[in-house]
XYZ file of C-alpha atoms in Angstrom:
670
model
C 12.672 17.891 -29.745
C 10.625 20.481 -31.057
C 12.341 23.272 -29.319
C 15.851 22.154 -30.507
C 13.698 22.607 -34.319
C 12.345 25.715 -32.708
C 15.924 26.910 -31.432
C 17.641 26.263 -34.777
C 15.305 27.796 -36.736
C 14.964 30.782 -34.557
C 19.610 30.651 -34.677
C 18.886 30.532 -38.925
C 16.913 32.989 -39.585
C 18.954 35.905 -36.515
C 21.548 34.513 -39.552
C 20.384 35.626 -42.310
C 18.976 38.971 -40.700
C 22.899 39.626 -39.453
C 24.594 38.661 -42.639
C 25.381 41.489 -44.889
C 22.919 41.595 -48.104
C 24.936 40.999 -51.361
C 24.889 44.679 -52.878
C 23.400 44.411 -56.176
C 24.663 46.037 -59.154
C 22.872 46.351 -62.530
C 25.219 44.354 -65.403
C 27.071 46.957 -67.311
C 29.318 46.916 -70.611
C 31.898 49.869 -70.548
C 30.495 52.465 -73.930
C 33.236 51.577 -76.259
C 31.695 48.352 -76.933
C 28.798 49.271 -78.736
C 27.139 48.463 -81.650
C 29.072 49.128 -85.320
C 32.453 49.457 -83.150
C 35.969 48.498 -84.679
C 38.070 46.335 -82.515
C 41.804 46.061 -83.080
C 43.388 43.626 -84.634
C 46.445 41.280 -84.067
C 46.431 42.939 -79.873
C 44.572 41.455 -76.511
C 41.516 43.159 -76.493
C 40.579 43.753 -72.753
C 36.315 43.692 -72.915
C 35.475 45.110 -69.532
C 32.124 46.414 -67.567
C 30.694 46.214 -64.019
C 28.090 44.025 -62.168
C 26.917 42.544 -58.452
C 30.861 41.175 -56.920
C 30.769 37.278 -57.066
C 28.945 37.017 -60.323
C 29.753 35.243 -62.682
C 30.337 36.528 -66.588
C 30.821 34.901 -70.030
C 31.839 36.751 -72.697
C 31.823 35.174 -76.377
C 32.944 36.178 -79.669
C 33.363 34.713 -83.246
C 33.752 31.048 -81.615
C 35.646 31.820 -78.841
C 34.395 32.007 -75.279
C 35.874 33.564 -71.912
C 34.798 33.101 -68.026
C 35.707 35.874 -65.009
C 33.806 37.040 -61.789
C 32.877 40.497 -60.888
C 35.447 41.627 -57.963
C 35.062 42.984 -54.925
C 34.475 46.592 -56.367
C 32.008 45.177 -58.830
C 34.030 45.690 -61.978
C 35.242 42.888 -64.384
C 37.355 41.794 -67.455
C 38.276 39.160 -69.997
C 41.394 39.026 -72.508
C 40.360 38.224 -76.604
C 42.518 36.558 -78.089
C 44.361 38.154 -80.924
C 42.362 38.355 -83.841
C 42.988 38.913 -87.422
C 40.828 41.538 -89.450
C 37.286 40.553 -90.320
C 33.686 40.302 -89.634
C 30.739 41.105 -88.548
C 30.709 39.333 -85.679
C 28.459 40.171 -82.621
C 30.286 40.045 -79.156
C 27.719 39.044 -76.573
C 28.190 39.123 -72.428
C 26.262 37.103 -70.356
C 25.588 37.537 -66.368
C 22.829 35.370 -64.969
C 19.526 36.142 -66.679
C 21.216 39.468 -68.110
C 22.703 39.328 -71.942
C 24.513 41.770 -73.684
C 24.808 41.775 -77.475
C 27.301 44.501 -79.354
C 26.396 43.745 -83.077
C 28.423 44.221 -86.433
C 31.836 44.124 -84.561
C 34.182 44.728 -87.174
C 38.093 43.753 -86.352
C 40.787 45.764 -87.992
C 42.798 49.536 -87.256
C 41.823 51.622 -84.772
C 43.192 54.853 -84.064
C 42.347 57.483 -81.654
C 42.182 61.128 -83.179
C 42.218 63.902 -80.902
C 42.977 67.778 -79.781
C 40.999 71.156 -80.500
C 39.066 72.595 -83.004
C 40.559 71.182 -86.007
C 40.595 68.216 -85.447
C 37.051 68.500 -84.072
C 36.115 70.375 -87.013
C 33.601 68.321 -88.664
C 33.179 67.081 -92.680
C 30.255 69.842 -92.725
C 32.528 72.318 -91.074
C 31.429 75.183 -88.308
C 28.648 77.574 -90.681
C 29.135 80.050 -92.201
C 32.540 80.999 -92.148
C 34.568 78.099 -91.660
C 33.811 75.270 -94.218
C 35.527 72.168 -95.826
C 36.798 72.409 -99.327
C 34.132 70.227 -101.345
C 32.209 69.518 -97.898
C 28.716 68.321 -100.096
C 31.040 66.085 -102.003
C 32.903 64.665 -100.485
C 30.056 64.118 -97.807
C 27.940 62.716 -100.756
C 30.642 60.322 -100.979
C 31.088 58.779 -97.220
C 29.749 55.869 -97.656
C 32.223 53.052 -96.461
C 30.655 50.593 -94.679
C 33.693 48.886 -93.361
C 35.193 52.264 -91.679
C 33.113 53.074 -88.143
C 33.413 56.271 -86.418
C 33.067 57.005 -83.147
C 32.558 60.522 -80.971
C 33.115 60.816 -77.328
C 31.054 63.666 -76.254
C 32.316 66.467 -74.718
C 32.817 65.856 -70.546
C 35.262 67.839 -67.918
C 36.031 66.062 -64.734
C 38.244 66.876 -61.840
C 38.472 62.761 -61.586
C 39.496 59.831 -63.633
C 35.974 59.132 -65.267
C 35.151 55.268 -66.059
C 32.451 56.164 -68.172
C 31.773 58.211 -71.595
C 28.658 59.188 -74.035
C 29.032 58.540 -77.752
C 28.041 54.976 -80.237
C 29.958 53.799 -83.030
C 28.633 54.445 -86.565
C 28.709 53.149 -89.923
C 30.163 55.563 -92.932
C 27.894 56.864 -94.546
C 26.489 60.577 -95.541
C 24.202 60.509 -92.860
C 26.896 59.912 -89.728
C 29.727 61.647 -91.362
C 28.718 65.192 -91.741
C 29.156 65.396 -88.109
C 32.423 63.772 -87.996
C 36.135 65.323 -87.714
C 36.999 65.761 -91.675
C 40.361 65.676 -90.393
C 39.677 61.862 -88.979
C 37.699 60.492 -91.637
C 40.133 62.068 -94.398
C 43.236 59.636 -92.092
C 41.054 56.784 -92.116
C 39.709 57.012 -95.626
C 43.163 56.834 -97.027
C 44.262 53.679 -94.293
C 41.273 51.824 -95.727
C 42.011 52.584 -99.381
C 45.440 51.192 -98.465
C 45.451 48.765 -95.882
C 41.911 47.324 -97.237
C 40.759 45.963 -93.582
C 38.092 47.593 -91.430
C 39.187 50.948 -89.633
C 37.845 52.205 -86.103
C 38.278 56.103 -85.734
C 37.530 57.425 -82.169
C 37.231 61.322 -82.361
C 37.772 62.663 -78.902
C 38.319 66.612 -79.062
C 36.810 70.117 -78.075
C 37.785 73.274 -79.624
C 39.814 76.026 -78.308
C 41.510 73.906 -75.593
C 45.284 73.759 -74.185
C 47.286 70.792 -74.595
C 47.300 70.566 -70.237
C 43.706 70.122 -70.388
C 44.607 66.917 -72.066
C 47.589 65.703 -69.243
C 46.761 63.810 -66.487
C 47.677 65.583 -63.321
C 50.313 63.449 -61.768
C 52.060 63.437 -64.972
C 51.644 67.107 -65.754
C 53.234 67.677 -61.958
C 57.030 67.272 -63.175
C 56.418 70.385 -65.667
C 57.738 73.425 -64.585
C 54.682 75.974 -63.067
C 52.111 73.113 -62.402
C 54.528 71.264 -59.621
C 51.173 71.792 -57.298
C 48.764 71.016 -59.928
C 47.594 67.897 -58.187
C 47.292 69.746 -54.528
C 45.178 72.260 -56.812
C 43.097 69.851 -58.666
C 42.615 68.375 -55.237
C 41.032 71.788 -53.384
C 39.442 72.409 -57.111
C 37.488 69.018 -56.621
C 36.871 69.198 -53.058
C 35.005 72.752 -53.762
C 33.124 71.781 -57.385
C 31.953 68.594 -54.934
C 30.000 71.513 -52.836
C 28.885 73.192 -56.123
C 27.634 70.265 -57.711
C 24.911 70.100 -54.544
C 23.919 73.604 -55.040
C 23.290 72.762 -58.729
C 20.849 69.879 -57.993
C 18.660 72.412 -55.917
C 17.823 74.395 -59.100
C 15.539 73.924 -62.605
C 17.996 71.493 -64.919
C 17.091 71.441 -68.538
C 19.125 68.280 -70.867
C 20.760 70.439 -73.997
C 19.945 68.354 -77.014
C 22.698 68.470 -79.925
C 19.332 69.668 -81.670
C 20.405 72.860 -83.764
C 17.504 74.828 -82.707
C 17.711 74.252 -79.205
C 18.731 77.689 -77.816
C 16.342 79.209 -80.795
C 13.086 77.719 -78.691
C 15.163 78.483 -75.011
C 12.381 81.017 -73.588
C 13.804 81.710 -69.612
C 11.365 84.514 -68.610
C 13.016 86.816 -71.162
C 10.063 89.248 -70.387
C 11.915 90.081 -66.482
C 15.490 91.129 -68.368
C 13.831 93.593 -71.190
C 12.695 96.225 -68.789
C 14.565 99.047 -67.672
C 15.549 97.910 -63.982
C 18.830 97.233 -62.821
C 18.600 96.432 -59.577
C 21.033 93.623 -58.533
C 22.701 93.827 -61.748
C 26.467 94.118 -62.507
C 28.536 96.285 -64.456
C 30.688 95.472 -67.261
C 32.667 97.756 -69.819
C 31.929 96.036 -73.748
C 33.129 94.912 -76.047
C 35.090 92.065 -73.797
C 34.962 88.418 -73.407
C 33.392 88.286 -70.047
C 36.315 86.081 -68.946
C 38.129 89.037 -68.460
C 35.607 90.792 -66.683
C 34.610 89.607 -62.811
C 32.503 86.853 -64.071
C 35.359 84.821 -64.885
C 35.038 81.999 -66.669
C 31.775 80.554 -66.949
C 29.804 78.943 -70.299
C 25.820 79.545 -70.041
C 22.857 82.501 -70.539
C 24.309 86.028 -69.477
C 21.730 88.948 -70.030
C 23.441 92.286 -71.087
C 21.763 95.943 -70.612
C 22.267 99.536 -71.543
C 20.060 102.677 -70.940
C 20.363 105.412 -73.786
C 19.302 108.988 -74.677
C 19.379 109.582 -78.448
C 19.225 112.840 -80.012
C 15.020 114.264 -80.609
C 15.729 114.916 -84.074
C 15.528 110.826 -84.076
C 12.392 110.251 -82.834
C 10.143 108.711 -85.829
C 13.052 107.555 -87.748
C 13.900 104.315 -88.572
C 17.171 103.200 -86.724
C 20.198 100.714 -86.916
C 21.853 99.272 -84.444
C 25.449 97.580 -84.694
C 26.638 95.166 -81.461
C 29.604 93.542 -83.429
C 30.016 90.105 -82.649
C 28.718 88.080 -80.372
C 29.999 84.668 -78.817
C 27.653 82.308 -79.515
C 24.573 83.799 -79.802
C 22.503 86.259 -78.709
C 18.602 87.671 -78.748
C 18.612 91.562 -78.715
C 15.590 93.871 -77.737
C 15.087 97.490 -77.960
C 12.291 98.622 -75.534
C 11.040 95.961 -74.990
C 10.510 94.269 -78.770
C 12.722 91.994 -80.363
C 14.870 92.950 -83.116
C 17.131 90.757 -84.323
C 18.847 87.076 -83.164
C 21.333 84.552 -83.925
C 20.559 81.369 -82.230
C 22.892 78.949 -84.267
C 26.425 77.727 -83.429
C 28.931 78.756 -85.550
C 28.336 82.752 -85.666
C 30.309 84.153 -82.960
C 32.600 85.961 -85.517
C 29.582 87.489 -87.390
C 29.079 91.098 -86.433
C 25.379 92.174 -85.482
C 23.648 94.294 -87.221
C 19.969 95.223 -86.662
C 16.936 97.810 -87.357
C 14.842 99.554 -85.272
C 11.178 100.386 -86.434
C 10.679 104.372 -86.116
C 7.618 103.460 -83.775
C 9.597 102.224 -80.766
C 12.012 104.649 -81.127
C 11.912 106.816 -77.429
C 14.045 109.616 -76.188
C 15.138 107.118 -73.208
C 16.012 103.787 -74.934
C 16.160 100.576 -73.372
C 18.426 98.146 -75.552
C 18.652 94.746 -73.591
C 20.952 91.521 -75.357
C 20.388 87.631 -74.189
C 23.626 86.278 -75.009
C 24.121 82.098 -74.932
C 27.766 80.602 -74.743
C 28.805 76.954 -74.510
C 32.397 77.362 -74.578
C 35.180 79.383 -74.549
C 35.304 82.926 -74.375
C 31.906 84.489 -74.121
C 29.785 88.118 -74.626
C 29.957 91.014 -77.159
C 33.657 91.278 -77.354
C 34.342 93.206 -80.592
C 36.126 96.629 -81.504
C 34.531 100.104 -80.052
C 34.007 100.902 -83.194
C 31.095 97.924 -83.972
C 29.155 99.066 -81.635
C 27.134 102.176 -82.126
C 23.211 103.509 -82.987
C 22.621 105.526 -86.371
C 20.240 106.783 -88.095
C 18.438 103.948 -91.256
C 19.468 106.991 -93.900
C 22.528 108.605 -92.307
C 25.208 105.666 -90.550
C 27.657 109.094 -90.305
C 25.180 110.848 -87.757
C 26.202 107.845 -85.129
C 26.235 107.222 -81.152
C 28.295 104.631 -79.941
C 26.981 102.467 -77.583
C 30.165 100.901 -75.920
C 31.493 101.594 -72.408
C 29.306 100.864 -69.323
C 26.325 98.323 -69.146
C 25.163 96.004 -66.714
C 25.018 92.587 -67.004
C 23.093 89.454 -65.379
C 23.668 85.643 -65.203
C 20.757 83.489 -65.380
C 21.809 79.881 -66.293
C 25.132 78.246 -65.966
C 25.629 75.521 -69.103
C 27.624 72.612 -68.019
C 28.015 69.539 -69.372
C 25.171 69.408 -71.527
C 23.410 70.511 -68.643
C 21.877 74.289 -68.496
C 21.262 75.048 -64.687
C 18.706 78.071 -64.425
C 19.449 80.434 -61.000
C 16.537 81.400 -59.364
C 15.955 83.247 -56.364
C 17.030 83.612 -52.776
C 19.580 80.288 -52.010
C 19.319 79.301 -55.990
C 20.257 83.124 -56.803
C 23.301 83.126 -59.207
C 24.807 85.593 -55.771
C 24.197 82.311 -53.421
C 26.525 79.970 -56.536
C 29.267 78.643 -54.012
C 32.701 80.007 -55.444
C 35.871 77.987 -57.070
C 39.041 78.883 -56.541
C 40.232 76.510 -59.925
C 36.933 76.390 -62.136
C 35.964 73.655 -63.518
C 36.420 73.918 -67.063
C 37.966 72.064 -70.962
C 41.098 75.275 -70.166
C 41.861 73.625 -66.276
C 44.753 71.053 -65.929
C 43.705 67.631 -66.568
C 40.013 68.241 -67.010
C 39.592 66.794 -70.380
C 42.141 63.998 -70.606
C 40.117 62.314 -67.067
C 36.688 62.970 -68.941
C 37.070 62.119 -72.216
C 40.633 60.118 -72.371
C 41.050 58.233 -69.336
C 37.666 56.214 -70.104
C 39.159 54.722 -72.909
C 42.763 53.765 -71.412
C 42.097 50.318 -71.247
C 41.246 50.093 -75.008
C 44.065 49.402 -77.421
C 44.493 51.419 -80.334
C 46.988 51.103 -82.601
C 48.207 54.760 -82.627
C 46.680 58.577 -82.134
C 46.702 61.314 -84.612
C 46.467 65.025 -82.855
C 46.086 68.576 -84.258
C 46.572 70.818 -81.682
C 48.711 73.698 -80.005
C 46.627 76.982 -81.011
C 45.408 77.529 -77.762
C 49.255 77.215 -76.490
C 50.762 79.742 -78.948
C 50.591 82.595 -75.727
C 52.681 80.232 -73.980
C 54.980 78.671 -76.460
C 58.170 78.144 -74.445
C 56.499 75.472 -72.409
C 55.043 73.437 -75.147
C 57.743 71.409 -75.646
C 57.516 69.988 -72.230
C 54.038 69.861 -72.238
C 53.932 68.297 -75.522
C 56.378 65.315 -75.002
C 55.004 65.108 -71.522
C 51.393 64.198 -72.708
C 52.320 61.961 -75.530
C 54.631 59.651 -72.346
C 51.091 60.193 -70.377
C 49.466 58.504 -72.875
C 51.544 56.267 -73.473
C 51.865 55.198 -69.488
C 48.386 54.885 -69.274
C 47.896 52.637 -72.010
C 51.130 50.521 -71.065
C 52.718 50.699 -74.591
C 54.451 53.066 -77.123
C 52.384 53.382 -79.587
C 52.990 55.701 -82.834
C 51.961 59.423 -82.087
C 51.132 61.643 -85.613
C 50.596 65.373 -85.559
C 49.875 68.269 -87.355
C 52.198 71.156 -87.179
C 49.848 74.667 -86.870
C 48.808 76.491 -90.030
C 49.914 79.642 -90.653
C 47.498 82.637 -88.871
C 47.643 86.210 -88.463
C 47.477 85.632 -83.977
C 47.911 89.712 -84.078
C 50.105 91.723 -82.639
C 53.117 90.415 -80.199
C 51.816 86.481 -80.818
C 54.942 84.603 -81.831
C 53.383 81.161 -83.705
C 56.963 80.478 -85.060
C 57.933 79.348 -81.814
C 54.913 76.779 -81.200
C 55.608 75.280 -84.817
C 59.651 75.355 -83.392
C 58.461 73.448 -80.112
C 56.683 71.041 -82.505
C 59.264 69.939 -84.334
C 61.351 69.525 -81.334
C 59.129 66.966 -80.060
C 58.701 64.967 -82.957
C 62.826 64.909 -83.022
C 62.985 64.236 -79.208
C 60.271 61.440 -78.983
C 60.651 58.352 -80.297
C 57.921 57.252 -83.019
C 56.417 60.200 -83.778
C 55.914 62.197 -86.875
C 54.574 65.233 -88.010
C 52.341 67.014 -90.652
C 53.393 70.713 -92.174
C 50.858 72.409 -93.180
C 52.696 75.776 -94.116
C 51.073 75.386 -98.144
C 47.278 75.077 -97.491
C 46.920 77.123 -94.202
C 44.534 80.530 -94.239
C 46.105 83.775 -93.123
C 42.809 84.693 -92.024
C 41.082 82.310 -90.680
C 42.159 79.798 -88.029
C 40.028 76.114 -89.939
C 41.810 76.142 -92.678
C 39.056 74.103 -95.418
C 41.955 71.928 -96.601
C 41.544 68.475 -94.215
C 41.733 66.642 -96.865
C 45.884 66.669 -97.411
C 45.880 66.927 -93.843
C 44.723 63.531 -93.315
C 45.895 62.653 -95.951
C 49.971 63.626 -94.488
C 48.800 61.929 -91.548
C 48.011 58.726 -92.886
C 51.886 58.635 -95.186
C 53.247 58.605 -91.617
C 50.922 55.757 -90.508
C 51.663 54.289 -93.736
C 55.129 54.339 -93.921
C 56.337 54.020 -90.418
C 53.806 51.564 -88.844
C 52.349 49.728 -91.914
C 55.821 49.485 -93.585
C 54.876 51.014 -97.112
C 58.902 51.273 -97.692
C 58.169 53.247 -101.016
C 56.494 56.165 -99.029
C 57.873 59.519 -98.145
C 56.203 60.425 -95.292
C 57.226 64.471 -94.358
C 58.548 66.873 -96.036
C 62.033 68.430 -95.500
C 63.213 68.746 -92.317
C 66.543 71.022 -91.253
C 69.483 68.754 -90.382
C 72.192 71.137 -90.437
C 74.160 74.165 -91.756
C 77.787 74.546 -93.495
C 79.153 78.114 -93.503
C 80.812 78.769 -97.682
C 82.400 81.688 -97.497
C 79.166 84.729 -97.946
C 77.227 81.827 -98.294
C 75.251 78.779 -95.782
C 74.378 75.292 -97.461
C 71.381 73.508 -95.658
C 71.330 70.053 -95.591
C 67.356 68.401 -94.669
C 66.168 65.277 -94.151
C 63.474 63.719 -96.406
C 65.055 65.191 -99.373
C 67.108 62.451 -100.763
C 65.387 62.821 -103.956
C 65.934 66.321 -104.260
C 64.269 69.619 -103.638
C 62.115 71.888 -105.516
C 61.874 75.707 -104.321
C 58.584 77.824 -105.602
C 58.871 81.267 -104.060
C 56.188 83.601 -103.312
C 55.881 86.915 -105.263
C 59.458 86.642 -104.820
C 59.160 86.051 -101.212
C 61.619 83.170 -100.539
C 61.045 82.990 -97.000
C 64.515 82.773 -95.921
C 66.471 85.198 -93.672
C 69.965 85.163 -92.816
C 71.835 86.678 -90.258
C 75.499 88.154 -89.156
C 77.066 87.824 -85.959
C 75.441 91.589 -85.157
C 71.716 89.127 -85.550
C 70.426 91.335 -87.757
C 68.778 89.037 -90.390
C 68.123 89.941 -94.110
C 65.668 88.441 -96.666
C 67.710 85.829 -98.012
C 67.813 84.464 -102.163
C 68.064 81.067 -102.324
C 69.292 78.574 -105.102
C 68.556 74.450 -104.678
C 71.829 72.226 -104.936
C 70.730 68.505 -105.148
C 69.018 68.153 -101.602
C 70.881 71.062 -100.232
C 70.191 74.894 -100.054
C 72.800 77.868 -100.488
C 71.242 80.869 -99.069
C 72.555 84.281 -99.417
C 72.442 87.787 -99.439
C 74.439 90.631 -100.628
C 74.370 92.454 -96.711
C 75.966 89.454 -94.777
C 79.485 89.786 -96.562
C 80.053 86.815 -92.930
C 76.755 84.805 -92.325
C 76.244 82.710 -88.796
C 72.265 82.016 -88.706
C 69.275 81.264 -90.625
C 65.785 81.080 -90.676
C 62.826 79.684 -92.251
C 59.351 80.409 -91.948
C 60.143 82.446 -89.258
C 56.979 84.322 -88.948
C 53.070 84.224 -87.726
C 51.845 83.284 -91.310
C 54.841 81.551 -93.359
C 54.085 80.257 -97.059
C 55.739 77.487 -98.169
C 58.281 77.843 -101.129
C 60.703 74.529 -100.570
C 59.255 71.175 -100.785
C 60.567 67.911 -101.881
C 60.268 66.040 -104.930
C 57.358 64.225 -103.799
C 55.109 67.710 -103.139
C 55.633 67.951 -99.158
C 56.057 71.043 -98.047
C 59.669 71.389 -95.308
C 59.283 72.733 -92.009
C 59.580 76.394 -90.698
C 63.489 76.377 -88.392
C 65.612 78.279 -87.386
C 69.341 77.808 -87.158
C 70.317 80.069 -83.989
C 68.829 79.896 -80.524
C 68.669 83.966 -80.353
């Protein structure tokens, strides 16, 4: 008997040893569920997270209770019943001894706000030049406890991400200053009209193209992107090798603190002498993306040896470097002579004085440049780069042309990877055929949109397009594909309201009117969309116009009229509908002009053009007749086509009676 019991015990022990152990995972809730959040009212809301397979999870809110079990993939989710606006509530999730409490939860209206810099631009602006109109007053008055703000921190990825970094915050002067101005003004308008809690999710990144915000599988249907899935897969495999290499390097976590870069050392004394062995050659000025360095964010040193005239010895000099993107610290013969190491000064031309006692015959200029996104480097014009005596600016020496450069650290997803020696040097960095950047197709969708796709939203507001001006012919296809892609992943056709890009002098060869036309076509072709026109509130010389109040308000007009059923609101300016040729004149018909049109020429300029069959356009005169326009020119006797605002910097001259400007358009397809 004892022997039998002994064998039973041994068998049980062997069974325990041989059985696979249950994988223990920490109990988590998705990051979109944080204190101060807003849940979408009158919709079934999915709450999800992660844990150990098989564990029981209980979720409670507002007297409701839901149970589920963590599946074999370590995921759990429950669907909350539809709830009316209200709060605050506490959302609790229990798993064994673990409890997660999400406090101060409101039920209301949730909108995703996305795009590039004009959506990202915070209420405080991008100092020193790009600021928001009446910013300080707006910030001071931004006390709305029932408006909640969530900024999704920047992140790029080759694969779908399930988590993001960011926390919901209550709208108050402290929290709103660094939140999207356009989104805030939109949300404020909704709150004042609806009187329910408003949740605003800002997921934006300045300077980024639309293809970066579109899923790869969706994008593959667009001409020119057919092989993008294969390219992403190859790039992902290469990036895995690069990521493992980065792990060998010294890593520095970069906070949002504006003083971080000014306190960054990185052994600068190693780079300010005359030695150039192991450095690369580059012609300045240029953005380094145009050089062999290519797509790169991080810290790069530039160096040049300059011979100066003997008569300059003992004189105080001035060095001009032109604009530097983003930040610089400049040395002359080993002495620091100037620096700008705060964000927002990428357009600022650098001018530093050189003390007389450090001037020599042969001189070393060393400039540390830090770039955190987009183009980087010393990028102005050749005329910007020079040295001259302080008392004689006309007697200068150009310092453009041949320079040396050396990358010393790479900036990726808020981490600085510092290069070393040997197999840790920049020269040993694994190469990529497809760089992981915020400009690479699908990377922002993966990193900043996909983590949200299970979270119910009422709709989307979007402000982007400037970065696609150079390939405007593809924008209609790209834009409509992105909208449908997002709707596919969310599982329903939510409203999508967007901003037509503002007037801006893009320079020779650019035709931003084609991008505006593509945006107009998107509104006309894709259901449940609406477009805001900004030709009356732009800035020809600043791509970031200061008036975001009207942008937000006009986006809200679309939402109030089309989403929330405010029938008395006119949500759009006049939209071209058709023309009728009447002898030597053309009559133009518009939608959204039922109460009539207003014509406000600017310095006698109508921004209308008219042409005959020879396709030569002439400036046209305009006459309002009710809700139509009569367009004509004594130089065109048999007109066939009209264009309005057909340039980089169109200024609004046609409005409806509600004061909203007409969209630029053309009646031809020449």
